[in-house]
Amino acid sequence: MSIDWLELEKTARAWTYEAAGLIKDSLSNPIHIEAKSNPDDLVTEVDRAIESFFYHKIQETFPEHHFLGEEGVAEELDSLNGTVWIIDPIDGTMNFVHQKYNFSISVAVYHDGKGMIGLVYDVMNDELFHAIRGRGAYLNSDELVPVKERPLHESIIGLNAKWLVQEKNPYRNPLRALVRDVRSIRSYGSAALEIAYVAADRLDGYISVNLSPWDYAAGIVLLEEVGCKASTFRGEHLDYLKKSTVIVGKPRLHKEMVSSYVGEEL
Ligand code: 2AM
Ligand code: CA
């Protein structure tokens, strides 16, 4: 049976707005916070509740679809065959906890490994970045135009400056060289949102040493619609089943960042 992607996007969008309402409501209560892989990798009961919200909606409505989410509500997936929802219920949990601002919901639908729908919703700013494969990318009701290139020295790159000072990070020196050569860097603290910002021409590129599929799956659908590129630091295709280095940007800039900075064998 063929899938009506327009209809599916409408449903995904409605659930995203509903989830955003639940997140906003939660902000008036005390939030219970835990650490995951390290003391700065945070999760709250709201992250888990929102992931459950999506999981149950999807199970009830599309029992044949699969689910890949940050908080482990569903069983682990070992393939992207069929229709797979890739969801980060709150991307930028640290911002959610500290700032109550600058976090997003990231919802992607992939089909046999291809990104078909991408939604990144900045909850507090009411900015929905959305795309359906082949139909363009939008910020709320405005279509995002295909990217215009800037030279590297005039580019602004999204980057977490922590990567520059961590001794154990093997990419520390290439990233320092990149930071030296670009016009400036910005750090918003939500990978999904920063990738959406590249699609919207607010950033020229975004780079992270360690992301998971739910951080970038939706953003990449947006990027492809405006002609941007995404890969690992070595220029390889991103894997949607494991963690990875991630570099995204306008095509010429992306190529230059990979070939002249982070792409060499370490
Ligand atoms: P998260 O908020 O959903 O955990 C912060 O620079 C960005 O990196 C966020 O999008 C954050 O996603 C992501 N990230 C991925 N792995 C992380 C980790 N181990 N610790 C903190 N942030 C992580
Ligand atoms: Ca995330």
Short mmCIF file of C-alpha atoms and ligand atoms in Angstrom, two decimals:
data_model
loop_
_atom_site.label_atom_id
_atom_site.label_comp_id
_atom_site.label_asym_id
_atom_site.label_seq_id
_atom_site.Cartn_x
_atom_site.Cartn_y
_atom_site.Cartn_z
CA MET A 1 0.00 0.00 0.00
CA SER A 2 1.45 3.38 -0.92
CA ILE A 3 1.75 6.00 1.79
CA ASP A 4 0.15 9.45 1.54
CA TRP A 5 3.12 11.49 2.79
CA LEU A 6 1.16 14.75 2.92
CA GLU A 7 -1.44 13.16 5.16
CA LEU A 8 1.24 11.51 7.32
CA GLU A 9 3.04 14.83 7.74
CA LYS A 10 -0.19 16.49 8.87
CA THR A 11 -0.59 13.80 11.52
CA ALA A 12 3.06 14.10 12.62
CA ARG A 13 2.66 17.85 12.83
CA ALA A 14 -0.52 17.64 14.92
CA TRP A 15 1.18 15.25 17.38
CA THR A 16 4.23 17.53 17.55
CA TYR A 17 2.09 20.54 18.48
CA GLU A 18 0.24 18.43 21.04
CA ALA A 19 3.56 17.25 22.53
CA ALA A 20 4.78 20.85 22.67
CA GLY A 21 1.68 21.77 24.71
CA LEU A 22 2.52 18.99 27.18
CA ILE A 23 6.12 20.20 27.46
CA LYS A 24 5.01 23.79 28.07
CA ASP A 25 2.54 22.65 30.74
CA SER A 26 5.36 20.74 32.46
CA LEU A 27 7.43 23.91 32.84
CA SER A 28 5.25 25.14 35.68
CA ASN A 29 6.11 22.04 37.81
CA PRO A 30 9.44 21.06 39.40
CA ILE A 31 11.37 18.87 36.94
CA HIS A 32 13.12 15.69 38.09
CA ILE A 33 16.53 15.46 36.40
CA GLU A 34 18.91 12.50 35.99
CA ALA A 35 22.29 12.07 34.30
CA LYS A 36 22.77 9.41 31.58
CA SER A 37 26.14 8.63 29.92
CA ASN A 38 27.97 11.40 31.85
CA PRO A 39 27.06 14.08 34.43
CA ASP A 40 26.24 16.58 31.64
CA ASP A 41 24.09 14.20 29.57
CA LEU A 42 20.69 14.90 31.09
CA VAL A 43 17.26 13.34 30.96
CA THR A 44 14.04 14.32 32.72
CA GLU A 45 10.73 12.58 33.21
CA VAL A 46 9.36 14.98 30.58
CA ASP A 47 11.73 13.58 27.90
CA ARG A 48 10.46 10.08 28.70
CA ALA A 49 6.79 11.11 28.84
CA ILE A 50 6.99 12.84 25.45
CA GLU A 51 8.75 9.90 23.84
CA SER A 52 6.01 7.60 25.25
CA PHE A 53 3.37 9.99 23.94
CA PHE A 54 4.71 9.63 20.37
CA TYR A 55 5.34 5.90 20.71
CA HIS A 56 1.78 5.14 21.80
CA LYS A 57 0.22 7.42 19.16
CA ILE A 58 2.27 5.68 16.46
CA GLN A 59 1.52 2.18 17.78
CA GLU A 60 -2.21 2.87 17.92
CA THR A 61 -2.44 4.57 14.54
CA PHE A 62 0.24 2.81 12.48
CA PRO A 63 0.95 -0.56 14.14
CA GLU A 64 3.10 -1.61 11.18
CA HIS A 65 5.51 1.35 11.61
CA HIS A 66 8.76 1.10 13.60
CA PHE A 67 10.15 3.48 16.22
CA LEU A 68 13.62 4.71 17.11
CA GLY A 69 13.84 7.19 19.98
CA GLU A 70 16.40 8.69 22.32
CA GLU A 71 14.98 7.49 25.63
CA GLY A 72 14.62 3.79 24.87
CA VAL A 73 10.82 3.59 25.17
CA ALA A 74 10.75 1.13 22.25
CA GLU A 75 12.92 -1.91 21.60
CA GLU A 76 16.20 -1.31 19.77
CA LEU A 77 16.06 -1.43 15.97
CA ASP A 78 18.61 -3.25 13.87
CA SER A 79 17.39 -2.14 10.44
CA LEU A 80 15.71 0.80 8.73
CA ASN A 81 13.49 -1.40 6.55
CA GLY A 82 9.87 -0.29 6.28
CA THR A 83 8.56 2.95 7.79
CA VAL A 84 10.56 4.14 10.77
CA TRP A 85 9.85 7.13 13.00
CA ILE A 86 13.07 8.59 14.43
CA ILE A 87 12.25 10.87 17.35
CA ASP A 88 14.06 13.04 19.84
CA PRO A 89 11.34 14.12 22.30
CA ILE A 90 13.42 17.02 23.65
CA ASP A 91 16.60 17.93 21.81
CA GLY A 92 18.59 20.30 23.99
CA THR A 93 17.57 18.80 27.33
CA MET A 94 20.23 20.89 29.09
CA ASN A 95 18.61 24.05 27.72
CA PHE A 96 15.18 22.73 28.72
CA VAL A 97 16.44 22.23 32.27
CA HIS A 98 18.56 25.38 32.66
CA GLN A 99 16.95 27.94 30.39
CA LYS A 100 13.44 26.60 29.74
CA TYR A 101 14.16 27.84 26.23
CA ASN A 102 16.12 26.84 23.11
CA PHE A 103 15.04 23.21 22.89
CA SER A 104 13.22 21.37 20.13
CA ILE A 105 11.16 18.33 19.29
CA SER A 106 12.66 16.41 16.38
CA VAL A 107 10.45 14.03 14.40
CA ALA A 108 11.54 12.21 11.26
CA VAL A 109 9.86 9.52 9.18
CA TYR A 110 12.16 7.35 7.08
CA HIS A 111 11.06 4.75 4.53
CA ASP A 112 13.45 1.93 3.62
CA GLY A 113 16.31 4.14 4.81
CA LYS A 114 15.22 7.29 2.94
CA GLY A 115 14.22 10.45 4.82
CA MET A 116 10.62 11.29 3.82
CA ILE A 117 9.40 13.70 6.52
CA GLY A 118 11.41 16.00 8.80
CA LEU A 119 9.97 18.23 11.53
CA VAL A 120 12.02 20.27 13.98
CA TYR A 121 9.90 22.36 16.32
CA ASP A 122 11.36 25.13 18.46
CA VAL A 123 8.72 24.90 21.17
CA MET A 124 9.19 28.24 22.95
CA ASN A 125 9.65 30.30 19.78
CA ASP A 126 6.83 28.54 17.92
CA GLU A 127 9.05 27.90 14.90
CA LEU A 128 8.27 24.72 13.00
CA PHE A 129 10.84 23.72 10.38
CA HIS A 130 9.22 21.07 8.20
CA ALA A 131 9.80 19.21 4.97
CA ILE A 132 8.48 16.35 2.89
CA ARG A 133 10.98 14.80 0.50
CA GLY A 134 10.76 16.46 -2.92
CA ARG A 135 8.29 19.15 -1.80
CA GLY A 136 10.61 21.80 -0.36
CA ALA A 137 11.37 22.86 3.21
CA TYR A 138 9.41 25.42 5.22
CA LEU A 139 9.66 27.53 8.34
CA ASN A 140 6.06 27.76 9.51
CA SER A 141 4.30 28.84 6.28
CA ASP A 142 7.36 30.35 4.55
CA GLU A 143 9.24 28.24 2.03
CA LEU A 144 13.00 28.10 2.63
CA VAL A 145 14.92 29.04 -0.48
CA PRO A 146 17.82 26.97 -1.85
CA VAL A 147 21.04 28.01 -0.15
CA LYS A 148 23.40 30.75 -1.25
CA GLU A 149 27.07 30.01 -0.62
CA ARG A 150 29.48 32.22 1.33
CA PRO A 151 33.22 31.69 1.43
CA LEU A 152 34.51 29.90 4.53
CA HIS A 153 36.01 33.06 6.01
CA GLU A 154 32.57 34.72 5.90
CA SER A 155 30.72 31.69 7.27
CA ILE A 156 29.17 31.18 10.70
CA ILE A 157 29.33 27.63 12.00
CA GLY A 158 27.32 26.01 14.79
CA LEU A 159 29.71 24.27 17.17
CA ASN A 160 29.85 23.40 20.87
CA ALA A 161 33.06 25.09 22.06
CA LYS A 162 33.60 22.27 24.61
CA TRP A 163 34.94 20.18 21.71
CA LEU A 164 37.88 22.61 21.44
CA VAL A 165 39.15 22.13 24.97
CA GLN A 166 38.62 18.43 25.67
CA GLU A 167 42.09 16.86 25.71
CA LYS A 168 40.76 13.44 24.72
CA ASN A 169 38.94 14.73 21.65
CA PRO A 170 41.05 13.65 18.64
CA TYR A 171 39.45 16.35 16.48
CA ARG A 172 40.45 19.18 18.82
CA ASN A 173 43.16 20.62 16.59
CA PRO A 174 41.28 20.39 13.26
CA LEU A 175 38.28 22.05 14.92
CA ARG A 176 40.46 24.79 16.41
CA ALA A 177 41.84 25.50 12.92
CA LEU A 178 38.31 25.66 11.52
CA VAL A 179 37.18 28.04 14.27
CA ARG A 180 40.22 30.23 13.57
CA ASP A 181 39.37 30.44 9.86
CA VAL A 182 35.58 30.97 9.85
CA ARG A 183 33.93 34.30 10.56
CA SER A 184 32.49 33.08 13.86
CA ILE A 185 30.84 30.24 15.72
CA ARG A 186 27.51 29.97 17.52
CA SER A 187 26.36 27.37 20.01
CA TYR A 188 22.61 26.95 20.50
CA GLY A 189 22.70 23.60 22.32
CA SER A 190 20.13 21.70 20.23
CA ALA A 191 21.69 19.80 17.33
CA ALA A 192 18.32 19.35 15.60
CA LEU A 193 17.67 23.07 15.75
CA GLU A 194 21.17 23.97 14.60
CA ILE A 195 20.81 21.70 11.57
CA ALA A 196 17.42 23.33 10.84
CA TYR A 197 19.19 26.72 11.11
CA VAL A 198 21.57 25.65 8.35
CA ALA A 199 18.56 24.82 6.16
CA ALA A 200 17.10 28.25 7.03
CA ASP A 201 20.40 30.08 6.25
CA ARG A 202 20.85 31.26 9.85
CA LEU A 203 24.05 29.20 9.99
CA ASP A 204 26.29 28.16 7.08
CA GLY A 205 27.31 24.89 8.69
CA TYR A 206 27.07 22.80 11.85
CA ILE A 207 29.53 20.33 13.25
CA SER A 208 29.48 17.84 16.14
CA VAL A 209 31.89 15.11 17.20
CA ASN A 210 29.23 12.81 18.63
CA LEU A 211 25.55 12.70 17.70
CA SER A 212 22.87 10.03 17.59
CA PRO A 213 20.42 9.42 14.72
CA TRP A 214 17.51 11.16 16.50
CA ASP A 215 19.62 14.34 16.75
CA TYR A 216 20.01 14.65 12.96
CA ALA A 217 17.41 12.46 11.18
CA ALA A 218 14.75 15.19 10.82
CA GLY A 219 17.23 18.00 10.15
CA ILE A 220 18.73 16.10 7.25
CA VAL A 221 15.37 15.87 5.46
CA LEU A 222 15.17 19.68 5.71
CA LEU A 223 18.75 20.13 4.51
CA GLU A 224 18.33 17.98 1.44
CA GLU A 225 15.37 20.09 0.30
CA VAL A 226 17.51 23.23 0.14
CA GLY A 227 20.55 21.55 -1.39
CA CYS A 228 22.79 21.28 1.71
CA LYS A 229 25.01 18.31 2.49
CA ALA A 230 25.44 16.11 5.56
CA SER A 231 28.05 13.44 6.28
CA THR A 232 30.45 12.06 8.84
CA PHE A 233 33.74 13.96 9.29
CA ARG A 234 35.25 11.63 6.68
CA GLY A 235 32.57 12.54 4.16
CA GLU A 236 30.79 9.18 4.47
CA HIS A 237 27.01 8.72 4.55
CA LEU A 238 25.53 9.00 8.02
CA ASP A 239 24.44 5.79 9.67
CA TYR A 240 20.97 5.97 11.22
CA LEU A 241 21.55 3.09 13.60
CA LYS A 242 24.60 4.31 15.53
CA LYS A 243 26.39 7.38 16.90
CA SER A 244 28.58 9.36 14.56
CA THR A 245 30.57 12.49 13.89
CA VAL A 246 28.35 14.89 11.92
CA ILE A 247 29.20 17.76 9.60
CA VAL A 248 26.53 19.63 7.66
CA GLY A 249 26.64 22.68 5.49
CA LYS A 250 26.16 24.37 2.20
CA PRO A 251 27.69 22.12 -0.45
CA ARG A 252 30.93 24.01 -1.17
CA LEU A 253 31.54 24.82 2.46
CA HIS A 254 30.75 21.24 3.50
CA LYS A 255 33.31 19.92 1.01
CA GLU A 256 35.94 22.39 2.16
CA MET A 257 35.37 21.66 5.86
CA VAL A 258 35.74 17.92 5.22
CA SER A 259 38.70 18.09 2.84
CA SER A 260 40.74 20.84 4.52
CA TYR A 261 39.91 20.34 8.21
CA VAL A 262 38.24 17.31 9.79
CA GLY A 263 38.33 14.67 7.04
CA GLU A 264 41.92 13.47 7.27
CA GLU A 265 42.82 10.15 8.89
CA LEU A 266 43.57 10.75 12.55
P1 2AM B 1 20.09 16.06 23.77
O1 2AM B 1 19.80 17.36 24.39
O2 2AM B 1 18.87 15.43 23.18
O3 2AM B 1 20.84 15.11 24.68
C1 2AM B 1 24.17 19.66 22.60
O4 2AM B 1 25.30 20.27 22.06
C2 2AM B 1 23.53 18.78 21.53
O5 2AM B 1 24.23 17.53 21.46
C3 2AM B 1 22.10 18.42 21.85
O6 2AM B 1 21.41 18.27 20.64
C4 2AM B 1 22.21 17.10 22.57
O7 2AM B 1 21.05 16.30 22.49
C5 2AM B 1 23.33 16.47 21.76
N1 2AM B 1 24.00 15.37 22.44
C6 2AM B 1 24.22 14.15 21.86
N2 2AM B 1 24.88 13.35 22.72
C7 2AM B 1 25.07 14.04 23.88
C8 2AM B 1 25.69 13.73 25.14
N3 2AM B 1 26.24 12.54 25.39
N4 2AM B 1 25.71 14.69 26.10
C9 2AM B 1 25.14 15.90 25.86
N5 2AM B 1 24.57 16.25 24.67
C10 2AM B 1 24.52 15.33 23.70
CA CA B 2 19.10 14.92 21.18
#
